[in-house]
Amino acid sequence: MVNGRNVERRTILKAAGATAATLGLAATTGCGGDGGASADGTVTIRYAWWGAEDRAQRINKTIALFEKKYPKIKVKTDFQPYLDFWKKFNTQASGGNPPDVFQNAIGFLRKYDAKNVLLDLSEQAKAGNLRLEGFRAGLEKFGEIDGRLLGVPVGSNSMALVIDKPVYTRAGVKPEMGWTWDDFDAAMRKIRDKTGRAGDSGMYGVMYLYDLYLRQNGKAFFTEDGLGFTESDLTDWWTKAKKGVEDGRYADAKKVAQIKPKSAVTGELAAGEFTWDNFTVRYTAEGKSEYALAPIPTTDGKKTGQYLGSLMLSASKRTQHPKEVAQFIDFMVHDPEVAKIMGYDRGVPATQAQYDAYKPTDEVNKAIAAYEESLVEAGVLEPITPHPNGADICESAFLRIAEELALGKRSVDEAVKQFFTESKTALGS
Amino acid sequence: MGTTVTHAPAMEGLSQDSEPRHGPVKPARPAALKRRRRRENLAGYLFMSPWIAGFLLLTAGPMVASLYFAFTDYNLFDAPKWIGFDNFSEMFGDPRWRHSVQVTLWYVVVGTPLKLLAALGVALLLAQKRRGQAFYRAAFYAPSLIGASVSVAIVWKAIFSDDAIVDRTQKIFGIDVGGWTGDPDMIIYSLVALTVWQFGAPMVIFLAGLKQVPRELYEAAEVDGAGKLRRFWNITLPMISPVLFFNVLLETIHSFQIFSSAYIVGGGAGGNACGPADGSMVYTCYLYVQGFENSRMGLASAMAWMLLVAVALVTAVLFWSQKRWVHYEEGAR
């Protein structure tokens, strides 16, 4: 009896072991080896991006289109808001399990390149799975670092000044391409005096605007491995900005912080603010007034220091399906139908084919297109300055410390010192 | 344990043993007994194994790993690099870290006593017999049950943000400071308010303590002409001091570990995770930022161990202090 039971147990164990082994084998053939390809050769790739519900709906439509064209490739998506996206991505990537393809931005290129996460897509381009021609304004080089292609741009955008048009009109200010910082300053005074509203929401913490200002003066925010400006540069910038708040040209920082996440412009605290041009869509949805795009002020009446910024698609070095990922990226940046679905959600489409396919009909998107065209016409666009590994941490430090300064929690000198200390740690220099 | 030994004969009768026993157990058949005991032990360990596995894998393992990481430079991607005490010296030299310590201490020192006062006050009211007592107890306890949830923190943020109900009410009284959550000086008050609102758990413990106070003491004091306040001060408080000690200890430790409410009310998704101008940057919030936003897991681990040491120290001080103010009944200790 006892013996019999033992035998029985052993048999069960053996059977269980065998099953486990088979399952294990099945799992290996399923996930390892030729990598996620199921019996009929269908592969699944994971695609992660940041954004909100509205973008999700558009992206799902483009994926449906892609899966129709490539029936052997399935795409699984995953999205979060911007900050949460990077936290999750970071954790996944460090665990060796990043998504196969994901939305990326210039501030993260070197960071994840240094951590060996990004796939060099030039191999796939050579193999013909990814076309690199047809990009607008030299954008095809955008995601290139040291000769390796680490990202492919999907859309471009540029810094702009978003204004509350009726307020500007009431104050009698008409910003024009080539206006100087002195003109801008005079305009801020006029708006404050004539309309009782602050002219700007406070440019303290807009890292990308400060970058333009530096570029107008022959410097830049970042060099390849560090900061491209000195403590005294930043002291000047933040002193000017602080004075602007004190005399009412820029909005009260406390109120601006209070109404977050609503913007100071739509919250009617300020007549304008500097931001990316494709964000204009948000203002129209959020506020009651009419909003327009104005050019960036200059130092010498000509140079704005502007460049096209861009969202990119990057692939993971660990992906089992580099070919399929390349095909996916190729489809997303070149297919005209995709542009019709996405619109200017991720900026103006990066390829000429997509740019031509989508002609905006609504006022906001028309304004964005017109703005970018005006930049090309004025010939102010320059190549982007590199962002070193750690740039993302510098940016959030810049944003935070500028806010502390604006809220009166720090003096200019303290703020500058703090920023440089934190940046040195972040950039490892 | 002592109880088991004294009551051993009585317990035998309750055991699952089929053989009826007469008289005291003879030390006969030691081998069989041993075997049975071993089998029982085995069963015991078997039943405990999910917990043991969980403890080893999910608690002990990560703790050991984190202790190691605390002395390394570890960014999740590259192999950890041993740097000795560098993380700790960096921590002490970091003004943001010191700020987070200040915010946390402020939160503990202000929030914990207020919460305990609210708990004791309501417990005193609910200890008296009145109609609907059960309902009130449940109603006051409810916030504690749902308190740790993210949804409550979101609601809290909605209540205290700009142009929300608190702000509007303030404006009726002519106080126009805007919402609390957007104000670096005020946001911490909204967190204190949140913790005070969740006084239910210590309240229930206080209630239990109050029930234990012998009525004769009050009767005797009344005969001696002691007023209400005097009776509270000289009878209630000393009698419940063990319970009070327990609550102080628990709530203090709890306060040091505040995270989710601060993280969500202070920003969570979008912008600075620690409130405007770091206004609500409690210790764990900064720890999270260093670990998950700046990818400095070594530093974050060091911070975590520093917190453990700090809480241990505070606990030790509290235990030491109890000799002076906690009264146990004669012989109970």
CSV table of C-alpha atoms in Angstrom, one decimal, chain A:
chain,number,residue,atom,x,y,z
A,1,MET,CA,0.0,0.0,0.0
A,2,VAL,CA,2.7,2.4,1.1
A,3,ASN,CA,4.9,1.3,-1.6
A,4,GLY,CA,2.2,1.4,-4.2
A,5,ARG,CA,1.5,5.0,-3.1
A,6,ASN,CA,5.1,5.9,-3.5
A,7,VAL,CA,5.2,4.5,-7.0
A,8,GLU,CA,2.1,6.4,-7.8
A,9,ARG,CA,3.6,9.5,-6.5
A,10,ARG,CA,6.8,9.0,-8.5
A,11,THR,CA,4.8,8.4,-11.6
A,12,ILE,CA,2.9,11.5,-11.1
A,13,LEU,CA,6.0,13.4,-10.4
A,14,LYS,CA,7.6,12.0,-13.6
A,15,ALA,CA,4.5,12.9,-15.6
A,16,ALA,CA,4.5,16.4,-14.1
A,17,GLY,CA,8.2,16.8,-14.9
A,18,ALA,CA,7.7,15.6,-18.4
A,19,THR,CA,4.8,18.1,-18.9
A,20,ALA,CA,6.9,20.9,-17.4
A,21,ALA,CA,9.8,20.0,-19.8
A,22,THR,CA,7.5,19.9,-22.8
A,23,LEU,CA,6.0,23.2,-21.7
A,24,GLY,CA,9.5,24.6,-21.2
A,25,LEU,CA,10.5,23.4,-24.6
A,26,ALA,CA,7.3,24.9,-26.1
A,27,ALA,CA,8.1,28.1,-24.3
A,28,THR,CA,11.6,28.1,-25.7
A,29,THR,CA,10.4,27.6,-29.2
A,30,GLY,CA,7.7,30.2,-28.6
A,31,CYS,CA,9.7,33.0,-27.1
A,32,GLY,CA,13.4,32.3,-27.7
A,33,GLY,CA,15.0,30.9,-30.7
A,34,ASP,CA,13.4,32.5,-33.7
A,35,GLY,CA,11.9,34.9,-31.2
A,36,GLY,CA,8.2,35.2,-30.7
A,37,ALA,CA,7.2,33.8,-34.0
A,38,SER,CA,4.2,31.6,-33.6
A,39,ALA,CA,3.5,28.5,-35.8
A,40,ASP,CA,2.3,30.6,-38.8
A,41,GLY,CA,5.2,33.0,-38.6
A,42,THR,CA,3.4,35.8,-37.0
A,43,VAL,CA,5.5,38.0,-34.8
A,44,THR,CA,4.5,40.4,-32.1
A,45,ILE,CA,6.3,43.6,-31.4
A,46,ARG,CA,5.7,45.9,-28.4
A,47,TYR,CA,5.3,49.6,-29.1
A,48,ALA,CA,5.4,52.1,-26.2
A,49,TRP,CA,4.8,55.8,-26.3
A,50,TRP,CA,3.8,58.7,-24.1
A,51,GLY,CA,0.7,60.8,-24.5
A,52,ALA,CA,-2.9,60.8,-23.6
A,53,GLU,CA,-6.2,59.3,-24.7
A,54,ASP,CA,-6.6,61.4,-27.9
A,55,ARG,CA,-3.2,60.3,-29.2
A,56,ALA,CA,-4.0,56.7,-28.2
A,57,GLN,CA,-7.0,56.6,-30.4
A,58,ARG,CA,-5.1,58.0,-33.4
A,59,ILE,CA,-2.2,55.6,-32.8
A,60,ASN,CA,-4.6,52.6,-32.6
A,61,LYS,CA,-6.0,53.5,-36.0
A,62,THR,CA,-2.6,53.7,-37.5
A,63,ILE,CA,-1.7,50.3,-36.0
A,64,ALA,CA,-4.8,48.7,-37.4
A,65,LEU,CA,-3.7,50.0,-40.8
A,66,PHE,CA,-0.2,48.6,-40.3
A,67,GLU,CA,-1.5,45.2,-39.3
A,68,LYS,CA,-3.6,45.1,-42.4
A,69,LYS,CA,-0.7,45.8,-44.6
A,70,TYR,CA,1.7,43.4,-42.7
A,71,PRO,CA,-0.6,40.6,-41.5
A,72,LYS,CA,2.3,38.7,-40.1
A,73,ILE,CA,3.2,41.4,-37.6
A,74,LYS,CA,1.1,42.1,-34.5
A,75,VAL,CA,1.7,45.3,-32.5
A,76,LYS,CA,1.0,45.5,-28.8
A,77,THR,CA,0.9,49.0,-27.4
A,78,ASP,CA,1.5,50.6,-24.1
A,79,PHE,CA,1.3,54.2,-23.1
A,80,GLN,CA,1.7,56.5,-20.2
A,81,PRO,CA,1.9,60.3,-19.6
A,82,TYR,CA,5.4,61.6,-20.3
A,83,LEU,CA,7.0,61.3,-16.8
A,84,ASP,CA,5.5,58.0,-16.0
A,85,PHE,CA,6.5,56.7,-19.4
A,86,TRP,CA,10.2,57.2,-18.7
A,87,LYS,CA,10.0,55.7,-15.2
A,88,LYS,CA,8.5,52.6,-16.6
A,89,PHE,CA,10.7,52.5,-19.6
A,90,ASN,CA,13.8,52.9,-17.4
A,91,THR,CA,12.7,50.0,-15.2
A,92,GLN,CA,11.9,47.8,-18.1
A,93,ALA,CA,15.1,48.6,-20.0
A,94,SER,CA,17.2,47.9,-16.9
A,95,GLY,CA,15.5,44.6,-16.5
A,96,GLY,CA,16.4,43.7,-20.1
A,97,ASN,CA,12.8,43.9,-21.2
A,98,PRO,CA,12.3,47.2,-23.0
A,99,PRO,CA,9.6,47.5,-25.7
A,100,ASP,CA,10.8,46.6,-29.2
A,101,VAL,CA,10.0,50.1,-30.5
A,102,PHE,CA,9.2,53.2,-28.7
A,103,GLN,CA,8.7,57.0,-28.9
A,104,ASN,CA,11.9,58.9,-28.1
A,105,ALA,CA,13.2,62.4,-27.8
A,106,ILE,CA,16.5,64.2,-28.2
A,107,GLY,CA,17.0,64.5,-24.5
A,108,PHE,CA,17.1,60.8,-24.0
A,109,LEU,CA,19.1,59.7,-27.1
A,110,ARG,CA,22.6,59.8,-25.5
A,111,LYS,CA,21.3,58.6,-22.1
A,112,TYR,CA,20.0,55.3,-23.4
A,113,ASP,CA,22.8,55.0,-26.0
A,114,ALA,CA,25.3,55.2,-23.1
A,115,LYS,CA,23.3,52.4,-21.4
A,116,ASN,CA,23.4,50.3,-24.5
A,117,VAL,CA,19.6,50.2,-25.0
A,118,LEU,CA,19.2,51.6,-28.5
A,119,LEU,CA,19.5,49.7,-31.7
A,120,ASP,CA,21.5,51.1,-34.6
A,121,LEU,CA,18.9,51.3,-37.3
A,122,SER,CA,21.4,52.0,-40.1
A,123,GLU,CA,21.9,48.3,-40.6
A,124,GLN,CA,18.2,47.9,-41.3
A,125,ALA,CA,18.3,50.9,-43.6
A,126,LYS,CA,21.0,49.3,-45.6
A,127,ALA,CA,19.0,46.1,-45.7
A,128,GLY,CA,16.2,48.0,-47.2
A,129,ASN,CA,13.7,47.7,-44.4
A,130,LEU,CA,13.7,51.3,-43.6
A,131,ARG,CA,13.8,54.2,-46.1
A,132,LEU,CA,15.8,57.2,-45.1
A,133,GLU,CA,15.0,59.4,-48.1
A,134,GLY,CA,12.1,61.8,-48.3
A,135,PHE,CA,12.6,63.6,-45.0
A,136,ARG,CA,12.0,67.3,-44.8
A,137,ALA,CA,14.8,69.8,-44.1
A,138,GLY,CA,17.5,67.3,-43.4
A,139,LEU,CA,15.6,65.6,-40.6
A,140,GLU,CA,16.9,62.1,-41.6
A,141,LYS,CA,20.1,62.9,-39.7
A,142,PHE,CA,18.2,63.9,-36.6
A,143,GLY,CA,18.5,60.7,-34.6
A,144,GLU,CA,22.1,60.1,-35.6
A,145,ILE,CA,24.8,60.0,-33.0
A,146,ASP,CA,28.5,59.3,-34.0
A,147,GLY,CA,27.4,57.8,-37.3
A,148,ARG,CA,24.8,55.5,-35.8
A,149,LEU,CA,21.1,55.9,-36.4
A,150,LEU,CA,19.4,55.7,-33.0
A,151,GLY,CA,16.1,57.2,-33.8
A,152,VAL,CA,13.9,58.2,-36.8
A,153,PRO,CA,11.9,61.4,-36.5
A,154,VAL,CA,8.1,61.1,-36.9
A,155,GLY,CA,7.3,64.8,-36.6
A,156,SER,CA,9.0,68.1,-36.2
A,157,ASN,CA,8.2,71.1,-34.1
A,158,SER,CA,9.9,74.3,-33.2
A,159,MET,CA,9.8,76.7,-30.3
A,160,ALA,CA,7.3,79.6,-30.6
A,161,LEU,CA,5.6,82.3,-28.7
A,162,VAL,CA,1.9,81.5,-28.1
A,163,ILE,CA,-0.1,84.6,-27.7
A,164,ASP,CA,-3.6,85.6,-26.6
A,165,LYS,CA,-4.4,87.5,-29.8
A,166,PRO,CA,-7.1,89.9,-28.6
A,167,VAL,CA,-4.9,91.0,-25.7
A,168,TYR,CA,-2.0,91.7,-28.0
A,169,THR,CA,-4.3,93.6,-30.3
A,170,ARG,CA,-5.7,95.6,-27.4
A,171,ALA,CA,-2.2,96.6,-26.3
A,172,GLY,CA,-1.3,97.5,-29.9
A,173,VAL,CA,1.5,95.1,-30.1
A,174,LYS,CA,2.3,93.2,-33.4
A,175,PRO,CA,5.2,90.8,-33.1
A,176,GLU,CA,7.1,90.3,-36.3
A,177,MET,CA,9.9,88.0,-37.5
A,178,GLY,CA,13.2,89.6,-36.4
A,179,TRP,CA,11.9,91.6,-33.4
A,180,THR,CA,14.5,91.9,-30.7
A,181,TRP,CA,14.5,91.3,-27.0
A,182,ASP,CA,14.3,95.0,-26.5
A,183,ASP,CA,11.1,95.1,-28.7
A,184,PHE,CA,9.8,92.1,-26.7
A,185,ASP,CA,10.5,94.0,-23.4
A,186,ALA,CA,8.7,97.1,-24.7
A,187,ALA,CA,5.8,94.9,-25.7
A,188,MET,CA,5.6,93.4,-22.3
A,189,ARG,CA,5.4,96.8,-20.7
A,190,LYS,CA,2.7,97.9,-23.1
A,191,ILE,CA,0.6,94.9,-22.4
A,192,ARG,CA,1.0,95.3,-18.7
A,193,ASP,CA,0.1,99.0,-18.8
A,194,LYS,CA,-2.7,98.9,-21.3
A,195,THR,CA,-4.5,95.6,-20.5
A,196,GLY,CA,-3.5,95.0,-16.9
A,197,ARG,CA,-2.4,91.6,-17.7
A,198,ALA,CA,1.2,90.2,-17.4
A,199,GLY,CA,2.9,89.9,-20.8
A,200,ASP,CA,4.4,86.5,-20.3
A,201,SER,CA,3.9,83.5,-18.0
A,202,GLY,CA,7.6,83.7,-16.9
A,203,MET,CA,10.4,82.4,-19.1
A,204,TYR,CA,12.5,81.4,-16.1
A,205,GLY,CA,12.3,77.7,-16.6
A,206,VAL,CA,11.8,77.2,-20.3
A,207,MET,CA,15.0,75.4,-20.9
A,208,TYR,CA,14.5,75.4,-24.7
A,209,LEU,CA,13.9,79.1,-24.8
A,210,TYR,CA,17.1,79.7,-22.8
A,211,ASP,CA,18.9,77.5,-25.3
A,212,LEU,CA,17.7,79.7,-28.2
A,213,TYR,CA,18.9,82.8,-26.3
A,214,LEU,CA,22.3,81.2,-25.8
A,215,ARG,CA,22.5,80.1,-29.4
A,216,GLN,CA,21.7,83.7,-30.5
A,217,ASN,CA,24.8,84.6,-28.6
A,218,GLY,CA,27.0,81.9,-30.0
A,219,LYS,CA,26.6,79.5,-27.1
A,220,ALA,CA,24.2,76.7,-26.4
A,221,PHE,CA,22.6,75.0,-23.4
A,222,PHE,CA,24.5,71.7,-23.9
A,223,THR,CA,27.7,70.7,-25.4
A,224,GLU,CA,28.3,67.0,-26.2
A,225,ASP,CA,29.3,66.2,-22.7
A,226,GLY,CA,28.3,69.1,-20.5
A,227,LEU,CA,26.8,72.6,-20.2
A,228,GLY,CA,27.6,75.2,-22.8
A,229,PHE,CA,27.2,78.3,-20.7
A,230,THR,CA,28.7,79.7,-17.5
A,231,GLU,CA,27.2,80.6,-14.1
A,232,SER,CA,27.3,84.3,-15.0
A,233,ASP,CA,25.2,83.6,-18.2
A,234,LEU,CA,22.5,82.0,-16.1
A,235,THR,CA,22.7,84.7,-13.5
A,236,ASP,CA,22.0,87.3,-16.1
A,237,TRP,CA,19.1,85.3,-17.6
A,238,TRP,CA,17.5,84.6,-14.3
A,239,THR,CA,18.1,88.2,-12.9
A,240,LYS,CA,16.3,89.6,-15.9
A,241,ALA,CA,13.4,87.2,-15.5
A,242,LYS,CA,13.1,87.9,-11.8
A,243,LYS,CA,12.9,91.7,-12.4
A,244,GLY,CA,10.2,91.0,-14.9
A,245,VAL,CA,8.1,89.3,-12.3
A,246,GLU,CA,8.7,92.1,-9.8
A,247,ASP,CA,7.5,94.8,-12.0
A,248,GLY,CA,4.5,92.9,-13.3
A,249,ARG,CA,5.7,92.2,-16.8
A,250,TYR,CA,5.7,88.5,-16.1
A,251,ALA,CA,2.9,86.7,-14.3
A,252,ASP,CA,2.9,86.0,-10.6
A,253,ALA,CA,4.6,82.7,-10.2
A,254,LYS,CA,2.5,81.7,-7.3
A,255,LYS,CA,-0.7,82.0,-9.3
A,256,VAL,CA,0.9,80.2,-12.2
A,257,ALA,CA,1.7,77.3,-9.9
A,258,GLN,CA,-1.8,77.4,-8.4
A,259,ILE,CA,-3.7,76.9,-11.7
A,260,LYS,CA,-1.5,74.1,-12.9
A,261,PRO,CA,-2.0,71.9,-15.0
A,262,LYS,CA,-3.9,74.7,-16.8
A,263,SER,CA,-1.6,77.1,-18.6
A,264,ALA,CA,-1.1,80.7,-17.5
A,265,VAL,CA,-2.2,81.9,-20.9
A,266,THR,CA,-5.5,80.1,-20.9
A,267,GLY,CA,-5.9,80.9,-17.3
A,268,GLU,CA,-5.7,84.6,-18.3
A,269,LEU,CA,-2.8,85.4,-16.1
A,270,ALA,CA,-0.5,86.1,-19.0
A,271,ALA,CA,-0.8,87.3,-22.6
A,272,GLY,CA,1.7,84.7,-23.9
A,273,GLU,CA,4.3,82.1,-23.2
A,274,PHE,CA,7.1,80.3,-25.0
A,275,THR,CA,6.4,76.7,-25.9
A,276,TRP,CA,6.5,74.2,-28.8
A,277,ASP,CA,4.4,75.1,-31.7
A,278,ASN,CA,2.4,71.9,-31.8
A,279,PHE,CA,1.2,72.5,-28.3
A,280,THR,CA,-1.0,75.3,-29.6
A,281,VAL,CA,-3.8,72.7,-30.1
A,282,ARG,CA,-4.0,72.4,-26.3
A,283,TYR,CA,-4.5,76.2,-25.7
A,284,THR,CA,-7.5,76.3,-28.0
A,285,ALA,CA,-9.1,73.4,-26.3
A,286,GLU,CA,-8.4,74.8,-22.8
A,287,GLY,CA,-9.1,78.5,-23.1
A,288,LYS,CA,-11.8,80.9,-24.3
A,289,SER,CA,-9.8,83.4,-26.3
A,290,GLU,CA,-8.2,83.2,-29.7
A,291,TYR,CA,-4.6,82.1,-29.8
A,292,ALA,CA,-1.8,82.6,-32.3
A,293,LEU,CA,1.8,81.9,-32.9
A,294,ALA,CA,4.4,84.6,-32.8
A,295,PRO,CA,8.1,84.5,-33.7
A,296,ILE,CA,10.9,84.2,-31.2
A,297,PRO,CA,12.6,87.5,-30.3
A,298,THR,CA,16.2,87.8,-31.5
A,299,THR,CA,19.4,89.5,-30.2
A,300,ASP,CA,20.6,90.9,-33.5
A,301,GLY,CA,17.3,91.3,-35.4
A,302,LYS,CA,18.0,88.2,-37.5
A,303,LYS,CA,19.0,85.0,-35.8
A,304,THR,CA,16.4,83.2,-33.6
A,305,GLY,CA,18.7,80.2,-32.9
A,306,GLN,CA,15.8,78.0,-33.8
A,307,TYR,CA,16.0,74.4,-34.9
A,308,LEU,CA,13.4,71.7,-35.5
A,309,GLY,CA,12.9,69.5,-32.5
A,310,SER,CA,11.3,66.2,-33.0
A,311,LEU,CA,9.8,63.1,-31.6
A,312,MET,CA,11.4,60.0,-32.8
A,313,LEU,CA,10.9,56.3,-33.0
A,314,SER,CA,13.7,54.2,-31.6
A,315,ALA,CA,14.2,50.5,-31.4
A,316,SER,CA,15.5,48.4,-28.6
A,317,LYS,CA,18.9,46.7,-29.0
A,318,ARG,CA,17.4,43.6,-27.5
A,319,THR,CA,14.5,43.2,-29.9
A,320,GLN,CA,14.2,39.8,-31.4
A,321,HIS,CA,12.7,41.3,-34.5
A,322,PRO,CA,14.8,44.1,-35.9
A,323,LYS,CA,13.5,43.7,-39.4
A,324,GLU,CA,9.8,43.9,-38.4
A,325,VAL,CA,10.6,46.9,-36.1
A,326,ALA,CA,12.3,48.6,-39.0
A,327,GLN,CA,9.3,47.9,-41.2
A,328,PHE,CA,7.0,49.3,-38.6
A,329,ILE,CA,9.0,52.5,-38.3
A,330,ASP,CA,9.2,52.8,-42.0
A,331,PHE,CA,5.4,52.5,-42.3
A,332,MET,CA,4.9,55.1,-39.5
A,333,VAL,CA,7.1,57.8,-41.0
A,334,HIS,CA,6.3,57.3,-44.7
A,335,ASP,CA,2.8,56.1,-45.1
A,336,PRO,CA,0.5,59.0,-46.2
A,337,GLU,CA,-2.5,57.4,-44.5
A,338,VAL,CA,-0.8,57.6,-41.2
A,339,ALA,CA,-0.3,61.3,-41.6
A,340,LYS,CA,-4.0,61.8,-42.3
A,341,ILE,CA,-4.8,60.0,-39.0
A,342,MET,CA,-2.2,61.6,-36.8
A,343,GLY,CA,-2.4,65.1,-38.1
A,344,TYR,CA,0.0,67.4,-36.2
A,345,ASP,CA,-0.4,65.5,-33.0
A,346,ARG,CA,3.3,64.7,-32.8
A,347,GLY,CA,4.4,67.8,-34.7
A,348,VAL,CA,4.5,68.5,-38.4
A,349,PRO,CA,5.1,65.1,-40.2
A,350,ALA,CA,8.8,64.5,-40.8
A,351,THR,CA,8.6,63.2,-44.4
A,352,GLN,CA,7.6,65.1,-47.4
A,353,ALA,CA,5.1,62.4,-48.4
A,354,GLN,CA,3.3,62.6,-45.1
A,355,TYR,CA,3.5,66.4,-45.0
A,356,ASP,CA,1.8,66.6,-48.4
A,357,ALA,CA,-0.8,64.0,-47.4
A,358,TYR,CA,-2.2,66.0,-44.6
A,359,LYS,CA,-3.4,69.5,-45.3
A,360,PRO,CA,-4.9,70.9,-42.1
A,361,THR,CA,-8.3,72.4,-42.4
A,362,ASP,CA,-8.8,73.7,-38.9
A,363,GLU,CA,-7.4,77.1,-37.8
A,364,VAL,CA,-5.0,75.8,-35.2
A,365,ASN,CA,-3.2,73.3,-37.4
A,366,LYS,CA,-3.2,75.7,-40.3
A,367,ALA,CA,-1.5,78.2,-38.0
A,368,ILE,CA,1.1,75.6,-37.0
A,369,ALA,CA,1.8,74.8,-40.7
A,370,ALA,CA,2.1,78.5,-41.5
A,371,TYR,CA,4.4,79.1,-38.6
A,372,GLU,CA,6.8,76.4,-39.6
A,373,GLU,CA,6.7,77.5,-43.2
A,374,SER,CA,7.6,81.0,-42.1
A,375,LEU,CA,10.6,79.6,-40.3
A,376,VAL,CA,11.8,77.9,-43.4
A,377,GLU,CA,11.2,81.1,-45.5
A,378,ALA,CA,13.1,83.3,-43.0
A,379,GLY,CA,16.0,80.8,-43.1
A,380,VAL,CA,16.5,80.8,-39.4
A,381,LEU,CA,16.6,77.1,-38.8
A,382,GLU,CA,19.9,75.7,-37.7
A,383,PRO,CA,21.1,72.2,-36.7
A,384,ILE,CA,20.2,71.2,-33.1
A,385,THR,CA,22.8,71.2,-30.4
A,386,PRO,CA,23.6,67.8,-28.9
A,387,HIS,CA,22.1,66.7,-25.7
A,388,PRO,CA,24.5,64.8,-23.5
A,389,ASN,CA,23.8,61.8,-21.3
A,390,GLY,CA,21.9,63.2,-18.2
A,391,ALA,CA,20.2,66.0,-20.2
A,392,ASP,CA,16.8,64.9,-19.0
A,393,ILE,CA,17.8,65.3,-15.3
A,394,CYS,CA,19.3,68.8,-16.1
A,395,GLU,CA,16.1,69.8,-17.7
A,396,SER,CA,13.9,68.8,-14.8
A,397,ALA,CA,16.4,70.5,-12.4
A,398,PHE,CA,16.3,73.7,-14.4
A,399,LEU,CA,12.5,73.7,-14.4
A,400,ARG,CA,12.2,73.0,-10.7
A,401,ILE,CA,14.9,75.5,-9.5
A,402,ALA,CA,13.5,78.2,-11.8
A,403,GLU,CA,10.1,77.7,-10.1
A,404,GLU,CA,11.7,78.0,-6.7
A,405,LEU,CA,13.4,81.2,-7.8
A,406,ALA,CA,10.1,82.5,-9.2
A,407,LEU,CA,8.3,81.6,-6.0
A,408,GLY,CA,10.9,83.5,-3.9
A,409,LYS,CA,12.2,80.4,-2.3
A,410,ARG,CA,15.8,81.1,-3.6
A,411,SER,CA,17.8,84.1,-4.6
A,412,VAL,CA,19.3,84.2,-8.1
A,413,ASP,CA,22.8,83.3,-6.8
A,414,GLU,CA,21.5,80.4,-4.8
A,415,ALA,CA,19.5,79.1,-7.7
A,416,VAL,CA,22.4,79.3,-10.1
A,417,LYS,CA,24.7,77.6,-7.7
A,418,GLN,CA,22.1,74.8,-7.1
A,419,PHE,CA,21.5,74.3,-10.8
A,420,PHE,CA,25.2,73.9,-11.5
A,421,THR,CA,25.7,71.5,-8.6
A,422,GLU,CA,22.9,69.3,-9.7
A,423,SER,CA,23.9,69.4,-13.3
A,424,LYS,CA,27.4,68.4,-12.6
A,425,THR,CA,26.2,65.4,-10.7
A,426,ALA,CA,23.7,64.5,-13.5
A,427,LEU,CA,26.2,65.0,-16.3
A,428,GLY,CA,29.0,63.2,-14.4
A,429,SER,CA,31.4,66.0,-15.0
